[in-house]
mmCIF file of C-alpha atoms in Angstrom:
data_model
loop_
_atom_site.group_PDB
_atom_site.id
_atom_site.type_symbol
_atom_site.label_atom_id
_atom_site.label_comp_id
_atom_site.label_asym_id
_atom_site.label_seq_id
_atom_site.Cartn_x
_atom_site.Cartn_y
_atom_site.Cartn_z
ATOM 1 C CA MET A 1 113.741 120.572 108.535
ATOM 2 C CA PHE A 2 110.360 118.824 108.613
ATOM 3 C CA TYR A 3 109.086 116.685 111.486
ATOM 4 C CA ALA A 4 107.756 113.311 110.267
ATOM 5 C CA ALA A 5 104.344 113.289 111.941
ATOM 6 C CA LYS A 6 103.900 109.561 111.417
ATOM 7 C CA ALA A 7 106.322 108.995 114.304
ATOM 8 C CA PHE A 8 103.831 110.548 116.727
ATOM 9 C CA CYS A 9 101.042 112.883 115.729
ATOM 10 C CA CYS A 10 98.902 115.042 117.967
ATOM 11 C CA ARG A 11 98.063 118.726 117.965
ATOM 12 C CA GLY A 12 100.219 119.538 120.981
ATOM 13 C CA VAL A 13 103.381 118.037 119.506
ATOM 14 C CA LEU A 14 102.800 119.594 116.084
ATOM 15 C CA ARG A 15 102.369 123.001 117.714
ATOM 16 C CA TRP A 16 105.680 122.517 119.547
ATOM 17 C CA VAL A 17 107.658 121.582 116.435
ATOM 18 C CA THR A 18 106.143 124.507 114.542
ATOM 19 C CA GLU A 19 107.103 126.877 117.350
ATOM 20 C CA GLU A 20 110.660 125.561 117.024
ATOM 21 C CA GLY A 21 110.681 126.542 113.345
ATOM 22 C CA LEU A 22 110.190 123.094 111.793
ATOM 23 C CA GLY A 23 107.771 122.141 109.055
ATOM 24 C CA VAL A 24 105.606 119.018 109.251
ATOM 25 C CA ASP A 25 105.662 115.986 106.956
ATOM 26 C CA VAL A 26 102.294 114.186 106.768
ATOM 27 C CA CYS A 27 101.386 111.073 104.812
ATOM 28 C CA THR A 28 97.583 110.816 105.076
ATOM 29 C CA GLY A 29 94.551 113.053 105.113
ATOM 30 C CA GLY A 30 94.172 112.359 108.821
ATOM 31 C CA GLU A 31 97.672 113.612 109.644
ATOM 32 C CA LEU A 32 97.061 116.610 107.385
ATOM 33 C CA GLU A 33 93.907 117.536 109.313
ATOM 34 C CA VAL A 34 95.702 117.261 112.669
ATOM 35 C CA ALA A 35 98.447 119.550 111.358
ATOM 36 C CA LEU A 36 95.931 122.101 110.096
ATOM 37 C CA GLN A 37 93.979 121.955 113.364
ATOM 38 C CA ALA A 38 97.255 122.488 115.235
ATOM 39 C CA GLY A 39 97.775 125.713 113.321
ATOM 40 C CA VAL A 40 100.709 124.533 111.206
ATOM 41 C CA PRO A 41 101.033 126.981 108.285
ATOM 42 C CA PRO A 42 100.013 125.048 105.139
ATOM 43 C CA GLU A 43 103.113 126.190 103.295
ATOM 44 C CA MET A 44 105.166 124.412 105.983
ATOM 45 C CA ILE A 45 103.463 121.059 105.301
ATOM 46 C CA THR A 46 104.766 118.346 102.974
ATOM 47 C CA LEU A 47 102.313 115.642 101.857
ATOM 48 C CA HIS A 48 103.738 112.147 101.449
ATOM 49 C CA GLY A 49 102.044 108.796 100.831
ATOM 50 C CA SER A 50 102.429 105.911 98.405
ATOM 51 C CA ASN A 51 98.711 105.843 97.562
ATOM 52 C CA LYS A 52 97.235 109.273 98.183
ATOM 53 C CA LEU A 53 93.487 109.355 97.731
ATOM 54 C CA GLU A 54 92.115 111.837 95.253
ATOM 55 C CA SER A 55 90.234 113.493 98.110
ATOM 56 C CA GLU A 56 93.515 113.873 100.055
ATOM 57 C CA LEU A 57 95.237 115.476 97.083
ATOM 58 C CA ALA A 58 92.283 117.808 96.595
ATOM 59 C CA ARG A 59 92.390 118.819 100.259
ATOM 60 C CA ALA A 60 96.130 119.461 100.003
ATOM 61 C CA LEU A 61 95.627 121.629 96.943
ATOM 62 C CA ASP A 62 92.753 123.540 98.506
ATOM 63 C CA THR A 63 94.728 124.305 101.660
ATOM 64 C CA GLY A 64 97.907 125.198 99.764
ATOM 65 C CA VAL A 65 100.381 122.734 101.264
ATOM 66 C CA GLY A 66 103.994 123.606 100.567
ATOM 67 C CA HIS A 67 105.033 120.398 98.836
ATOM 68 C CA ILE A 68 103.539 117.181 97.480
ATOM 69 C CA VAL A 69 105.924 114.233 97.104
ATOM 70 C CA VAL A 70 104.701 112.197 94.126
ATOM 71 C CA ASP A 71 105.127 108.446 94.403
ATOM 72 C CA SER A 72 103.458 106.907 91.329
ATOM 73 C CA PHE A 73 102.423 107.624 87.755
ATOM 74 C CA GLU A 74 98.775 107.334 88.809
ATOM 75 C CA GLU A 75 99.334 110.095 91.342
ATOM 76 C CA ILE A 76 100.801 112.385 88.686
ATOM 77 C CA ALA A 77 97.678 111.682 86.635
ATOM 78 C CA ARG A 78 95.440 112.548 89.599
ATOM 79 C CA LEU A 79 97.277 115.823 90.084
ATOM 80 C CA ALA A 80 96.932 116.538 86.381
ATOM 81 C CA TYR A 81 93.190 115.942 86.658
ATOM 82 C CA LEU A 82 92.809 118.106 89.765
ATOM 83 C CA THR A 83 94.883 120.975 88.397
ATOM 84 C CA ASP A 84 93.755 120.880 84.762
ATOM 85 C CA PRO A 85 92.115 124.301 84.202
ATOM 86 C CA PRO A 86 89.442 125.506 84.156
ATOM 87 C CA VAL A 87 88.546 124.040 87.539
ATOM 88 C CA PRO A 88 85.317 125.306 89.190
ATOM 89 C CA GLY A 89 86.313 124.149 92.643
ATOM 90 C CA ARG A 90 87.524 120.577 92.947
ATOM 91 C CA GLY A 91 86.096 117.658 91.043
ATOM 92 C CA PRO A 92 85.080 119.566 87.860
ATOM 93 C CA ALA A 93 82.626 118.132 85.392
ATOM 94 C CA GLY A 94 84.579 119.432 82.400
ATOM 95 C CA ALA A 95 83.558 118.817 78.808
ATOM 96 C CA GLY A 96 81.918 115.534 79.616
ATOM 97 C CA GLY A 97 78.929 117.114 81.368
ATOM 98 C CA ASN A 98 77.922 118.276 84.815
ATOM 99 C CA GLY A 99 77.019 114.958 86.422
ATOM 100 C CA SER A 100 79.070 112.151 87.887
ATOM 101 C CA SER A 101 79.362 110.481 84.480
ATOM 102 C CA GLY A 102 80.899 113.665 83.071
ATOM 103 C CA LYS A 103 83.347 113.874 85.953
ATOM 104 C CA ARG A 104 84.230 110.223 85.500
ATOM 105 C CA SER A 105 84.781 110.550 81.751
ATOM 106 C CA ARG A 106 86.947 113.635 82.269
ATOM 107 C CA ARG A 107 89.017 111.838 84.908
ATOM 108 C CA GLU A 108 89.471 108.867 82.607
ATOM 109 C CA ARG A 109 90.495 111.151 79.738
ATOM 110 C CA VAL A 110 93.077 112.994 81.797
ATOM 111 C CA GLN A 111 94.462 109.823 83.368
ATOM 112 C CA ARG A 112 94.777 108.171 79.958
ATOM 113 C CA GLU A 113 96.644 111.221 78.746
ATOM 114 C CA TRP A 114 99.076 111.333 81.677
ATOM 115 C CA CYS A 115 99.467 107.628 82.484
ATOM 116 C CA GLY A 116 99.047 105.959 79.120
ATOM 117 C CA ARG A 117 101.674 105.087 76.558
ATOM 118 C CA GLU A 118 100.172 107.650 74.181
ATOM 119 C CA ARG A 119 100.498 110.471 76.714
ATOM 120 C CA VAL A 120 100.800 113.891 75.072
ATOM 121 C CA HIS A 121 103.707 116.057 76.263
ATOM 122 C CA ARG A 122 102.381 119.489 77.120
ATOM 123 C CA ASN A 123 105.481 121.613 77.479
ATOM 124 C CA GLY A 124 104.198 124.179 75.023
ATOM 125 C CA ALA A 125 101.579 126.857 75.619
ATOM 126 C CA GLY A 126 102.645 127.541 79.165
ATOM 127 C CA GLY A 127 103.829 124.035 79.986
ATOM 128 C CA ASN A 128 105.526 123.713 83.343
ATOM 129 C CA GLY A 129 106.623 127.300 83.161
ATOM 130 C CA ALA A 130 103.132 128.801 83.600
ATOM 131 C CA ALA A 131 103.125 131.178 86.551
ATOM 132 C CA ASP A 132 99.742 130.351 88.036
ATOM 133 C CA ARG A 133 96.792 128.064 87.520
ATOM 134 C CA ALA A 134 93.109 128.923 87.574
ATOM 135 C CA VAL A 135 91.047 127.428 90.378
ATOM 136 C CA GLY A 136 87.445 128.576 90.237
ATOM 137 C CA LYS A 137 87.542 132.361 90.029
ATOM 138 C CA GLU A 138 90.923 132.849 91.662
ATOM 139 C CA ALA A 139 94.445 132.204 90.417
ATOM 140 C CA THR A 140 96.509 130.244 92.922
ATOM 141 C CA PRO A 141 100.162 129.163 92.843
ATOM 142 C CA ARG A 142 100.818 125.782 91.342
ATOM 143 C CA PRO A 143 101.621 123.039 93.870
ATOM 144 C CA ARG A 144 105.337 122.400 94.281
ATOM 145 C CA VAL A 145 106.139 118.756 93.615
ATOM 146 C CA LEU A 146 109.057 116.562 94.641
ATOM 147 C CA VAL A 147 109.617 113.276 92.794
ATOM 148 C CA ARG A 148 110.416 110.441 95.197
ATOM 149 C CA VAL A 149 113.381 108.471 93.897
ATOM 150 C CA THR A 150 114.242 104.888 94.803
ATOM 151 C CA THR A 151 118.023 104.865 94.720
ATOM 152 C CA GLY A 152 118.780 101.170 95.256
ATOM 153 C CA VAL A 153 120.888 101.982 98.319
ATOM 154 C CA GLU A 154 120.885 99.161 100.872
ATOM 155 C CA ALA A 155 120.294 100.665 104.316
ATOM 156 C CA HIS A 156 121.650 98.661 107.261
ATOM 157 C CA THR A 157 118.309 98.242 108.978
ATOM 158 C CA HIS A 158 115.326 95.882 109.230
ATOM 159 C CA GLU A 159 113.837 94.767 105.912
ATOM 160 C CA PHE A 160 110.455 96.331 106.708
ATOM 161 C CA VAL A 161 111.892 99.813 107.313
ATOM 162 C CA ALA A 162 114.406 99.838 104.445
ATOM 163 C CA THR A 163 112.800 101.939 101.727
ATOM 164 C CA ALA A 164 115.353 102.560 98.958
ATOM 165 C CA HIS A 165 115.882 99.115 97.403
ATOM 166 C CA ASP A 166 114.052 98.415 94.164
ATOM 167 C CA ASP A 167 111.788 95.592 95.383
ATOM 168 C CA GLN A 168 109.389 97.686 97.505
ATOM 169 C CA LYS A 169 106.382 99.935 97.126
ATOM 170 C CA PHE A 170 107.837 103.439 97.460
ATOM 171 C CA GLY A 171 108.954 105.868 94.798
ATOM 172 C CA PHE A 172 110.307 105.683 91.251
ATOM 173 C CA SER A 173 113.268 103.448 90.495
ATOM 174 C CA LEU A 174 116.431 105.063 89.180
ATOM 175 C CA SER A 175 117.767 101.826 87.711
ATOM 176 C CA SER A 176 114.659 101.146 85.607
ATOM 177 C CA GLY A 177 114.359 104.689 84.259
ATOM 178 C CA ALA A 178 111.022 105.220 86.009
ATOM 179 C CA ALA A 179 112.378 108.234 87.911
ATOM 180 C CA ASP A 180 113.427 109.951 84.675
ATOM 181 C CA GLU A 181 109.998 109.293 83.181
ATOM 182 C CA ALA A 182 108.256 110.602 86.298
ATOM 183 C CA VAL A 183 110.178 113.853 85.957
ATOM 184 C CA ARG A 184 109.145 114.122 82.298
ATOM 185 C CA ARG A 185 105.489 113.659 83.199
ATOM 186 C CA VAL A 186 105.608 116.225 85.992
ATOM 187 C CA LEU A 187 107.320 118.735 83.707
ATOM 188 C CA ALA A 188 104.684 118.088 81.061
ATOM 189 C CA CYS A 189 101.880 118.876 83.512
ATOM 190 C CA PRO A 190 101.058 122.607 83.370
ATOM 191 C CA GLY A 191 99.238 122.621 86.701
ATOM 192 C CA VAL A 192 102.204 121.677 88.912
ATOM 193 C CA GLU A 193 105.766 122.881 89.453
ATOM 194 C CA LEU A 194 108.745 120.559 89.749
ATOM 195 C CA ALA A 195 110.583 121.755 92.863
ATOM 196 C CA GLY A 196 113.088 118.946 93.202
ATOM 197 C CA LEU A 197 113.782 115.377 94.210
ATOM 198 C CA HIS A 198 113.196 113.275 97.318
ATOM 199 C CA SER A 199 114.943 110.189 98.660
ATOM 200 C CA HIS A 200 114.455 108.146 101.826
ATOM 201 C CA ILE A 201 116.681 105.136 102.389
ATOM 202 C CA GLY A 202 115.177 103.706 105.588
ATOM 203 C CA SER A 203 114.968 104.065 109.345
ATOM 204 C CA GLN A 204 117.118 103.590 112.457
ATOM 205 C CA ILE A 205 120.319 104.440 110.575
ATOM 206 C CA PHE A 206 123.455 105.322 112.563
ATOM 207 C CA ASP A 207 125.835 106.722 109.925
ATOM 208 C CA THR A 208 125.779 108.848 106.779
ATOM 209 C CA ASP A 209 127.306 106.303 104.369
ATOM 210 C CA GLY A 210 123.915 105.390 102.935
ATOM 211 C CA PHE A 211 122.918 109.027 102.636
ATOM 212 C CA GLU A 212 126.122 109.755 100.719
ATOM 213 C CA ALA A 213 125.444 106.971 98.218
ATOM 214 C CA ALA A 214 121.801 108.020 97.861
ATOM 215 C CA ALA A 215 122.704 111.702 97.359
ATOM 216 C CA ARG A 216 125.215 110.797 94.668
ATOM 217 C CA ARG A 217 122.638 108.762 92.748
ATOM 218 C CA VAL A 218 119.836 111.308 93.137
ATOM 219 C CA LEU A 219 122.107 114.106 91.958
ATOM 220 C CA SER A 220 122.991 112.060 88.894
ATOM 221 C CA LEU A 221 119.293 112.339 88.035
ATOM 222 C CA ALA A 222 119.464 116.081 88.691
ATOM 223 C CA VAL A 223 122.262 116.285 86.100
ATOM 224 C CA ARG A 224 120.117 114.456 83.545
ATOM 225 C CA ILE A 225 117.202 116.812 84.293
ATOM 226 C CA ARG A 226 119.459 119.774 83.612
ATOM 227 C CA ASP A 227 120.866 118.266 80.421
ATOM 228 C CA GLU A 228 117.540 117.025 79.030
ATOM 229 C CA HIS A 229 115.186 119.793 80.157
ATOM 230 C CA GLY A 230 117.402 122.758 80.947
ATOM 231 C CA ILE A 231 116.090 122.872 84.518
ATOM 232 C CA VAL A 232 118.151 122.963 87.697
ATOM 233 C CA ILE A 233 116.319 121.519 90.699
ATOM 234 C CA SER A 234 115.918 123.946 93.587
ATOM 235 C CA GLU A 235 115.328 121.422 96.393
ATOM 236 C CA LEU A 236 116.745 118.089 97.529
ATOM 237 C CA ASN A 237 115.037 116.208 100.352
ATOM 238 C CA LEU A 238 117.053 113.316 101.809
ATOM 239 C CA GLY A 239 114.236 112.081 104.045
ATOM 240 C CA GLY A 240 114.698 110.946 107.620
ATOM 241 C CA GLY A 241 115.721 107.714 109.275
ATOM 242 C CA LEU A 242 118.265 108.909 111.839
ATOM 243 C CA GLY A 243 118.644 106.267 114.533
ATOM 244 C CA ILE A 244 118.254 106.631 118.295
ATOM 245 C CA ALA A 245 119.475 104.635 121.291
ATOM 246 C CA TYR A 246 116.986 101.966 122.338
ATOM 247 C CA THR A 247 119.592 99.933 124.237
ATOM 248 C CA PRO A 248 123.075 100.624 125.662
ATOM 249 C CA ASP A 249 124.555 98.971 122.555
ATOM 250 C CA ASP A 250 123.063 101.591 120.213
ATOM 251 C CA ASP A 251 125.423 104.454 119.407
ATOM 252 C CA PRO A 252 123.738 107.138 117.278
ATOM 253 C CA ALA A 253 125.884 109.936 115.934
ATOM 254 C CA ASP A 254 125.513 113.502 117.151
ATOM 255 C CA VAL A 255 122.765 115.317 115.241
ATOM 256 C CA LYS A 256 124.970 118.353 114.564
ATOM 257 C CA VAL A 257 127.685 116.130 113.117
ATOM 258 C CA ILE A 258 125.165 114.373 110.891
ATOM 259 C CA ALA A 259 123.787 117.703 109.662
ATOM 260 C CA GLN A 260 127.267 118.964 108.836
ATOM 261 C CA ASN A 261 128.125 115.710 107.068
ATOM 262 C CA LEU A 262 124.943 115.751 104.984
ATOM 263 C CA HIS A 263 125.536 119.346 103.924
ATOM 264 C CA GLU A 264 129.133 118.594 102.962
ATOM 265 C CA ILE A 265 128.093 115.454 101.070
ATOM 266 C CA VAL A 266 125.572 117.351 98.953
ATOM 267 C CA ARG A 267 127.867 120.359 98.480
ATOM 268 C CA SER A 268 130.752 118.212 97.227
ATOM 269 C CA GLN A 269 128.524 116.100 94.987
ATOM 270 C CA CYS A 270 126.965 119.229 93.453
ATOM 271 C CA ALA A 271 130.386 120.753 92.884
ATOM 272 C CA ALA A 272 131.579 117.593 91.154
ATOM 273 C CA ALA A 273 128.476 117.529 88.946
ATOM 274 C CA GLY A 274 128.526 121.227 88.163
ATOM 275 C CA LEU A 275 125.193 121.851 89.874
ATOM 276 C CA ALA A 276 124.133 124.763 92.020
ATOM 277 C CA MET A 277 123.621 123.789 95.657
ATOM 278 C CA PRO A 278 119.881 123.066 96.157
ATOM 279 C CA ARG A 279 117.916 123.804 99.300
ATOM 280 C CA LEU A 280 118.621 120.747 101.455
ATOM 281 C CA THR A 281 115.868 119.401 103.686
ATOM 282 C CA VAL A 282 115.509 116.383 105.979
ATOM 283 C CA GLU A 283 112.547 114.762 107.736
ATOM 284 C CA PRO A 284 113.432 113.368 111.175
ATOM 285 C CA GLY A 285 110.608 111.782 113.136
ATOM 286 C CA ARG A 286 111.998 109.102 115.454
ATOM 287 C CA ALA A 287 114.998 111.278 116.335
ATOM 288 C CA ILE A 288 112.633 113.960 117.661
ATOM 289 C CA ALA A 289 109.770 112.004 119.220
ATOM 290 C CA GLY A 290 111.561 108.873 120.362
ATOM 291 C CA PRO A 291 114.285 109.538 122.927
ATOM 292 C CA GLY A 292 112.411 111.647 125.480
ATOM 293 C CA THR A 293 109.437 109.343 125.990
ATOM 294 C CA VAL A 294 108.877 106.362 128.309
ATOM 295 C CA THR A 295 105.921 104.006 128.614
ATOM 296 C CA LEU A 296 104.790 103.035 132.099
ATOM 297 C CA TYR A 297 103.220 99.604 132.568
ATOM 298 C CA GLU A 298 101.743 97.976 135.659
ATOM 299 C CA VAL A 299 102.785 94.396 136.353
ATOM 300 C CA GLY A 300 99.872 91.980 136.453
ATOM 301 C CA THR A 301 101.462 88.537 136.722
ATOM 302 C CA VAL A 302 104.948 87.092 137.232
ATOM 303 C CA LYS A 303 105.469 83.574 135.865
ATOM 304 C CA ASP A 304 108.759 81.736 136.329
ATOM 305 C CA VAL A 305 109.629 79.190 133.636
ATOM 306 C CA ASP A 306 112.214 76.940 135.290
ATOM 307 C CA GLY A 307 115.625 77.026 133.672
ATOM 308 C CA LEU A 308 114.617 79.594 131.032
ATOM 309 C CA ARG A 309 113.337 82.988 132.157
ATOM 310 C CA THR A 310 110.603 84.785 134.047
ATOM 311 C CA TYR A 311 107.629 86.159 132.135
ATOM 312 C CA VAL A 312 106.452 89.511 133.506
ATOM 313 C CA SER A 313 103.021 90.342 132.123
ATOM 314 C CA VAL A 314 101.947 93.981 131.992
ATOM 315 C CA ASP A 315 98.717 95.872 131.336
ATOM 316 C CA GLY A 316 99.541 96.773 127.728
ATOM 317 C CA GLY A 317 101.447 95.015 124.988
ATOM 318 C CA MET A 318 101.376 94.792 121.228
ATOM 319 C CA SER A 319 98.324 97.056 121.058
ATOM 320 C CA ASP A 320 100.433 99.997 122.244
ATOM 321 C CA ASN A 321 103.845 98.818 120.975
ATOM 322 C CA ILE A 322 103.788 96.573 117.921
ATOM 323 C CA ARG A 323 107.442 97.208 117.060
ATOM 324 C CA THR A 324 108.889 94.222 118.916
ATOM 325 C CA ALA A 325 106.529 91.814 117.156
ATOM 326 C CA LEU A 326 106.774 93.577 113.790
ATOM 327 C CA TYR A 327 110.463 94.515 113.584
ATOM 328 C CA ASP A 328 112.053 92.406 116.344
ATOM 329 C CA ALA A 329 112.825 95.737 118.012
ATOM 330 C CA GLU A 330 114.848 95.861 121.215
ATOM 331 C CA TYR A 331 114.136 98.027 124.256
ATOM 332 C CA THR A 332 115.525 98.805 127.693
ATOM 333 C CA CYS A 333 113.286 98.690 130.765
ATOM 334 C CA VAL A 334 113.622 99.220 134.521
ATOM 335 C CA LEU A 335 111.612 98.830 137.696
ATOM 336 C CA ALA A 336 110.303 102.377 138.110
ATOM 337 C CA SER A 337 108.016 102.427 141.161
ATOM 338 C CA ARG A 338 110.573 101.588 143.857
ATOM 339 C CA GLU A 339 114.187 100.743 144.519
ATOM 340 C CA SER A 340 115.278 97.133 144.895
ATOM 341 C CA ALA A 341 118.460 95.425 146.026
ATOM 342 C CA ALA A 342 117.263 91.991 144.874
ATOM 343 C CA PRO A 343 119.505 90.070 142.450
ATOM 344 C CA PRO A 344 118.640 90.417 138.740
ATOM 345 C CA MET A 345 116.624 87.817 136.911
ATOM 346 C CA LEU A 346 116.359 87.264 133.171
ATOM 347 C CA SER A 347 112.900 88.530 132.257
ATOM 348 C CA ARG A 348 110.677 88.816 129.221
ATOM 349 C CA ILE A 349 108.140 91.645 129.392
ATOM 350 C CA VAL A 350 104.957 90.479 127.695
ATOM 351 C CA GLY A 351 101.528 91.940 127.106
ATOM 352 C CA ARG A 352 97.992 90.809 127.850
ATOM 353 C CA HIS A 353 96.910 89.932 124.321
ATOM 354 C CA CYS A 354 96.035 86.507 122.943
ATOM 355 C CA GLU A 355 99.251 86.169 120.908
ATOM 356 C CA SER A 356 102.464 84.349 121.798
ATOM 357 C CA GLY A 357 104.304 87.103 119.930
ATOM 358 C CA ASP A 358 102.877 89.754 122.258
ATOM 359 C CA ILE A 359 106.273 90.820 123.565
ATOM 360 C CA VAL A 360 107.247 94.302 124.726
ATOM 361 C CA VAL A 361 110.874 93.668 125.783
ATOM 362 C CA ARG A 362 112.337 90.376 124.633
ATOM 363 C CA ASP A 363 115.168 90.068 127.154
ATOM 364 C CA SER A 364 115.898 92.242 130.157
ATOM 365 C CA TYR A 365 117.215 91.822 133.674
ATOM 366 C CA LEU A 366 114.751 92.986 136.343
ATOM 367 C CA PRO A 367 115.024 92.616 140.130
ATOM 368 C CA SER A 368 113.952 89.141 141.189
ATOM 369 C CA ASP A 369 111.434 90.550 143.680
ATOM 370 C CA VAL A 370 109.175 92.091 140.992
ATOM 371 C CA VAL A 371 105.550 91.574 142.008
ATOM 372 C CA PRO A 372 102.101 92.485 140.665
ATOM 373 C CA GLY A 373 101.428 96.184 141.093
ATOM 374 C CA ASP A 374 105.004 97.256 140.358
ATOM 375 C CA LEU A 375 105.538 99.772 137.567
ATOM 376 C CA ILE A 376 107.893 99.003 134.669
ATOM 377 C CA ALA A 377 109.267 101.854 132.527
ATOM 378 C CA VAL A 378 110.248 101.124 128.930
ATOM 379 C CA ALA A 379 112.535 103.762 127.421
ATOM 380 C CA ALA A 380 112.487 105.509 124.028
ATOM 381 C CA THR A 381 108.889 104.684 123.092
ATOM 382 C CA GLY A 382 107.865 108.067 121.673
ATOM 383 C CA ALA A 383 108.079 107.078 118.025
ATOM 384 C CA TYR A 384 105.955 104.488 116.232
ATOM 385 C CA CYS A 385 104.344 103.110 119.382
ATOM 386 C CA ARG A 386 101.255 105.181 120.145
ATOM 387 C CA SER A 387 101.068 106.128 116.459
ATOM 388 C CA MET A 388 100.835 102.432 115.474
ATOM 389 C CA ALA A 389 98.589 101.446 118.384
ATOM 390 C CA SER A 390 95.424 99.398 117.897
ATOM 391 C CA ASN A 391 92.427 98.164 119.845
ATOM 392 C CA TYR A 392 93.289 94.494 119.435
ATOM 393 C CA ASN A 393 91.234 92.391 121.883
ATOM 394 C CA HIS A 394 89.265 95.627 122.466
ATOM 395 C CA VAL A 395 91.960 96.961 124.753
ATOM 396 C CA THR A 396 91.757 100.724 125.160
ATOM 397 C CA ARG A 397 94.742 102.820 124.140
ATOM 398 C CA PRO A 398 96.678 104.594 126.891
ATOM 399 C CA ALA A 399 96.913 108.282 127.632
ATOM 400 C CA VAL A 400 99.907 110.395 126.609
ATOM 401 C CA VAL A 401 101.158 112.952 129.122
ATOM 402 C CA ALA A 402 103.819 115.627 128.649
ATOM 403 C CA VAL A 403 106.004 116.396 131.667
ATOM 404 C CA ARG A 404 108.307 119.375 132.136
ATOM 405 C CA ASP A 405 109.827 120.958 135.225
ATOM 406 C CA GLY A 406 107.610 118.885 137.494
ATOM 407 C CA ALA A 407 104.369 119.874 135.738
ATOM 408 C CA ALA A 408 102.231 117.448 133.719
ATOM 409 C CA ARG A 409 99.963 118.178 130.773
ATOM 410 C CA LEU A 410 97.571 115.733 129.103
ATOM 411 C CA LEU A 411 98.164 115.425 125.345
ATOM 412 C CA LEU A 412 95.923 112.455 124.551
ATOM 413 C CA ARG A 413 93.403 111.166 127.063
ATOM 414 C CA ARG A 414 93.027 107.489 127.850
ATOM 415 C CA GLU A 415 90.388 105.738 125.769
ATOM 416 C CA THR A 416 87.268 104.432 127.475
ATOM 417 C CA MET A 417 84.854 101.612 126.797
ATOM 418 C CA ASP A 418 82.409 104.230 125.542
ATOM 419 C CA ASP A 419 84.997 105.189 122.913
ATOM 420 C CA LEU A 420 85.220 101.569 121.772
ATOM 421 C CA LEU A 421 81.444 101.174 121.564
ATOM 422 C CA ARG A 422 80.724 104.520 119.899
ATOM 423 C CA LEU A 423 81.331 103.198 116.383
ATOM 424 C CA ASP A 424 79.524 99.900 116.997
ATOM 425 C CA ALA A 425 76.185 100.266 115.195
ATOM 426 C CA GLY A 426 74.809 97.156 116.888
#
């Protein structure tokens, strides 16, 4: 199991998940550095990303991350360039010379070879079966690669967090044959090792029906890999996306039940296809970071709109929780600073930004005696809130505090005006 750091990433949390025996899934160089600084073993890190920079791939190779999930033909070409021996460190000059022009010509040559229509298959002379690759003076293990497959499965979730239909930016399409071709190119690259396949169908999913359909389609590719190349994949990663309860109407399944179902789905599909059971991995993020976190806001103004609702404005908003504006997300909130016996009033919790769409909780019933200075608690905000926060309107981002057994520990300090001005060169 790998924790999806994009849900919420800081050194303290990544240390905790590592101590619990989980790996960490990162999708940028920044998340990778936080994981390394947190002491996450590199072999327990998986690097994702639909447009990994060459520098990020080089850093991943240098640190020895456990897996790289390839997402495009250009990325396979970049890996071919970075792992094409001999490599005196990263960014070799190669036959083209020692300067930047030599490096550029070598990169162009390798990328033409691995991305172009006239690409040469290099399964001979070591091919994908070579044991090690040369990096400088030392031989290091080849990076283990997963090919991200777009299965065409329609996840029952918001359009912007559904990631397995064909018309989107992630992965290689099964229906077009791109996934098969991606596998061929990885296998033809002597500097990397094909470990298996990856699929992610979306987020905030409450059942395993979509996972079952996705697993069936991904394993059909595994059968073709076996038949065409004589290789049986050793790993299958079904991604994350397990839903959590944001409101009383949400009914997520028990995690243990989901795990058992996923294992049985893959086992039965492999048995039907005549495949050995691969190592099955998943990447929950929201399901780990989301449920146990609340955001506390202070009420600033209370504005009654006759016949409609009351607008309760708080000292945050879309800069610390963009999900309501972006995904039409729903949340539950309560008056947290005191008890109240006042009758409920239909309320909309809004932020302090210059946007009419700056909404934190679209509809909620709060006590009718809410006044400025009261504290409002919004539940289940641990995932994709602080991690997607911004400084819109130059509002500082809030602190994050961990609480356990009555003791509090600061994870991320509150930003200051000095923080905002530090990058301003004047």
